[in-house]
Short mmCIF file of C-alpha atoms in Angstrom, two decimals:
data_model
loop_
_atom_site.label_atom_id
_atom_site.label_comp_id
_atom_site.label_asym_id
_atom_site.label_seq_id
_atom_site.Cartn_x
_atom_site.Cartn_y
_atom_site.Cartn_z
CA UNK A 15 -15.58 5.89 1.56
CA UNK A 16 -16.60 2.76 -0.53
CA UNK A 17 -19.48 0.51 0.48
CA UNK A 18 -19.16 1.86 3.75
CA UNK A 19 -15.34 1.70 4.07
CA UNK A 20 -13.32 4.56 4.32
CA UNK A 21 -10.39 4.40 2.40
CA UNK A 22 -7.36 6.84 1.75
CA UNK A 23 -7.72 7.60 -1.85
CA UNK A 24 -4.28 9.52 -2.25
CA UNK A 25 -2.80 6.08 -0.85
CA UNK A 26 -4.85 4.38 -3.26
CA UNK A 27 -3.40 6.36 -6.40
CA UNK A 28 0.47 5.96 -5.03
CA UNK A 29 -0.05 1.83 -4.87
CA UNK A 30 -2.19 1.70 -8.23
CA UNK A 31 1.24 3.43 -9.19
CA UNK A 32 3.64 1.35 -7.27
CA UNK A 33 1.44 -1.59 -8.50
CA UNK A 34 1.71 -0.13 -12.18
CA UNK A 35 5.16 0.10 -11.94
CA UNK A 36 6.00 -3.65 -11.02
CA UNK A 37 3.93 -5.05 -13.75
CA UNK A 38 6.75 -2.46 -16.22
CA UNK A 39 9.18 -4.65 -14.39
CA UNK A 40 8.03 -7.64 -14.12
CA UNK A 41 6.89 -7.89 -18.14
CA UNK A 42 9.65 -5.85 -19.04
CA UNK A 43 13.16 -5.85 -18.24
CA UNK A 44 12.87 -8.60 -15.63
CA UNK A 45 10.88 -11.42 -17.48
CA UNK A 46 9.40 -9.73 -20.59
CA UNK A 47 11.35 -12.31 -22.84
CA UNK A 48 9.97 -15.14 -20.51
CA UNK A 49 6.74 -14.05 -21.19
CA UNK A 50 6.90 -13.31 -24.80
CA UNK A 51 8.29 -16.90 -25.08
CA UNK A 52 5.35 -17.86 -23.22
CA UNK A 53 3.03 -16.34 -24.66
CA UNK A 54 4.24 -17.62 -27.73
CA UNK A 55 4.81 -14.79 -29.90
CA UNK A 56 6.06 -14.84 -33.09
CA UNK A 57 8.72 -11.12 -34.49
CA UNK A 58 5.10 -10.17 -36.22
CA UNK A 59 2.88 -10.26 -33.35
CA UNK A 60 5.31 -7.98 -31.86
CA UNK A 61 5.80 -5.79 -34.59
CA UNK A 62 2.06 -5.62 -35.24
CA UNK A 63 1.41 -4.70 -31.43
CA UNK A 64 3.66 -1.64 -31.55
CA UNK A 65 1.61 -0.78 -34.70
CA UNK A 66 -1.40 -0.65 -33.03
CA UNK A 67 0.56 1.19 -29.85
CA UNK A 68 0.30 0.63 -26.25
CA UNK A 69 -1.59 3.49 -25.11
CA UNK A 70 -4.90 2.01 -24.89
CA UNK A 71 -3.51 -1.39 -23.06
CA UNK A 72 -1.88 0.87 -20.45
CA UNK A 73 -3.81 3.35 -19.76
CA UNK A 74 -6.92 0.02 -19.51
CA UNK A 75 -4.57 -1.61 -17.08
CA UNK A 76 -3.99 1.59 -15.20
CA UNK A 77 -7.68 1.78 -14.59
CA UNK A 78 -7.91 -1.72 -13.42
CA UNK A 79 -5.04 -1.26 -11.58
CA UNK A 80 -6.45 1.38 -9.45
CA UNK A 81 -10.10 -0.95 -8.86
CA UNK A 82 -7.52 -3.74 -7.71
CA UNK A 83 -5.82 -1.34 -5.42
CA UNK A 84 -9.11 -0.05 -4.10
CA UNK A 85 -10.89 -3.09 -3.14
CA UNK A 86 -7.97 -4.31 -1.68
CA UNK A 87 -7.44 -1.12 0.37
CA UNK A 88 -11.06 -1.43 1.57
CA UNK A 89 -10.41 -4.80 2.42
CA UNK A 90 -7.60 -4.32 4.12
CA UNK A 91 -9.08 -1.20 6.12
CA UNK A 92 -11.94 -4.06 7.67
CA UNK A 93 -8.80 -5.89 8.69
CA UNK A 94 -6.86 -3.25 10.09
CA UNK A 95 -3.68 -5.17 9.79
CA UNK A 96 -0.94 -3.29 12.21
CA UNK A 97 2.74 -3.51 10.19
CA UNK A 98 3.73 -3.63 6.95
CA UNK A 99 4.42 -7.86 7.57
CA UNK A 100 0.25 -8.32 8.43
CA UNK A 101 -0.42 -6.36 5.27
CA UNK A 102 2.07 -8.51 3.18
CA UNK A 103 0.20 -11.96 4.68
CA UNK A 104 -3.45 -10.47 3.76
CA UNK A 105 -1.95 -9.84 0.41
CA UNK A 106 -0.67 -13.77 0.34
CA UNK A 107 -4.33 -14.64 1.15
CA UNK A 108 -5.90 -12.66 -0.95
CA UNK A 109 -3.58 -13.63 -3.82
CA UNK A 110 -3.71 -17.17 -3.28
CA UNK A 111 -7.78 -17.23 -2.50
CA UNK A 112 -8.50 -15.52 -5.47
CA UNK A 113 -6.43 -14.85 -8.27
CA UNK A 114 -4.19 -17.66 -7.88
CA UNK A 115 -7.05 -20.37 -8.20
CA UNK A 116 -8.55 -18.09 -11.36
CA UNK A 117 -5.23 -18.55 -12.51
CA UNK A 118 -5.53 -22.60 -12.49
CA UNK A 119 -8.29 -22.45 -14.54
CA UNK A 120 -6.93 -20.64 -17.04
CA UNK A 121 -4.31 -23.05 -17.27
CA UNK A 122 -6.64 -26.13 -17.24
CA UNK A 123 -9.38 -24.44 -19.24
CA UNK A 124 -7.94 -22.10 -21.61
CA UNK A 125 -4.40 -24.39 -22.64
CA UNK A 126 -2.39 -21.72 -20.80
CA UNK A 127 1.34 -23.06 -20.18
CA UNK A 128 2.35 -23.62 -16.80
CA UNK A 129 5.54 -21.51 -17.97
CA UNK A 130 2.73 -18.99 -18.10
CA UNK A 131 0.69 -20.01 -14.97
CA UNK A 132 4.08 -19.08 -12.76
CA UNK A 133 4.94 -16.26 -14.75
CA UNK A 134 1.30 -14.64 -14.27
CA UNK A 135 1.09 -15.85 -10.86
CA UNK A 136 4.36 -15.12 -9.14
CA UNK A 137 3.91 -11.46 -10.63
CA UNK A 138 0.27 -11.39 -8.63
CA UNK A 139 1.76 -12.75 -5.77
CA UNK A 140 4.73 -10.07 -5.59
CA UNK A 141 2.18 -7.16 -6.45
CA UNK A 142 -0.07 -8.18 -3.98
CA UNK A 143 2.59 -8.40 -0.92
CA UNK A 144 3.70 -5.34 -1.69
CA UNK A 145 0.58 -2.89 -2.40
CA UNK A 146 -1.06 -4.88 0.91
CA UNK A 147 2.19 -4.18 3.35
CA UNK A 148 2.29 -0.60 1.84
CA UNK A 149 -1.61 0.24 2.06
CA UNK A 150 -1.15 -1.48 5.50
CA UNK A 151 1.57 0.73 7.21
CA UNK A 152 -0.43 4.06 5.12
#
C-alpha cells in the first residue's frame, strides 16, 4: 500500500524492468546514434563516459525507474482501468499532462534541440503506454 493505495509490488518490479528495458532499446540499438547526435557528443565525451562506467547511471535510473512505475501503478489502481487499451490511454494522459509539457520547457528553457525534444518524448510516450496497459491488465 502507498498513500493509501494498494499496489502489487511484484507487478511493480516486472514493469520498472520492462520499463528499464525499453529505455536499453530505445537509447541503444534503436536510436542511440540519434541521440548521441543529439546530444551532441563529441568521440571524447564518449570515450570519457565509459571511463567513468555506467554502473552508477543505471543502477540511478533503475531506482527512478521503479518510483515512476510505482506512482503510476497507484495511479492507475484509483482508476481501475479494465483492459490493457484503458491502461495504454491513462498512460497517453499521463505522458502528455506531465512529462511531455516538462519536456517543452526544457526545450525552450534549457536550448534543448527539438531533435532531442522528440527523441526524449516519443521514448516517454512509448514507455508510458506500455508499463500503463501492462500494470492495467496485472
Amino acid at each position: 500500500m502507498i498513500f493509501g493505495v494498494d499496489v502489487n509490488y511484484l507487478a511493480v518490479l516486472v514493469v520498472a524492468l520492462v520499463n528499464f528495458f525499453i529505455g536499453f532499446l530505445w537509447y541503444g540499438p534503436l536510436f542511440g546514434k540519434a541521440w548521441i547526435s543529439a546530444m551532441k557528443f563529441t568521440d571524447k565525451d564518449i570515450k570519457k563516459g565509459k571511463e567513468k562506467g555506467m554502473a552508477s547511471p543505471m543502477l540511478i535510473s533503475f531506482v527512478m525507474s521503479l518510483i515512476t512505475t510505482l506512482i503510476l501503478a497507484a495511479f492507475l489502481n484509483l482508476a481501475d482501468p479494465s483492459s490493457f487499451i484503458n491502461g495504454a490511454f491513462i498512460g497517453i494522459w499521463v505522458w502528455l499532462g506531465f512529462y511531455m509539457t516538462a519536456s517543452v520547457g526544457s526545450m525552450l528553457w534549457e536550448g534543448k534541440s527539438a531533435k532531442l525534444f522528440y527523441l526524449n518524448t516519443a521514448y516517454d510516450l512509448v514507455r508510458f503506454i506500455i508499463m500503463a496497459g501492462i500494470l492495467a491488465v496485472w
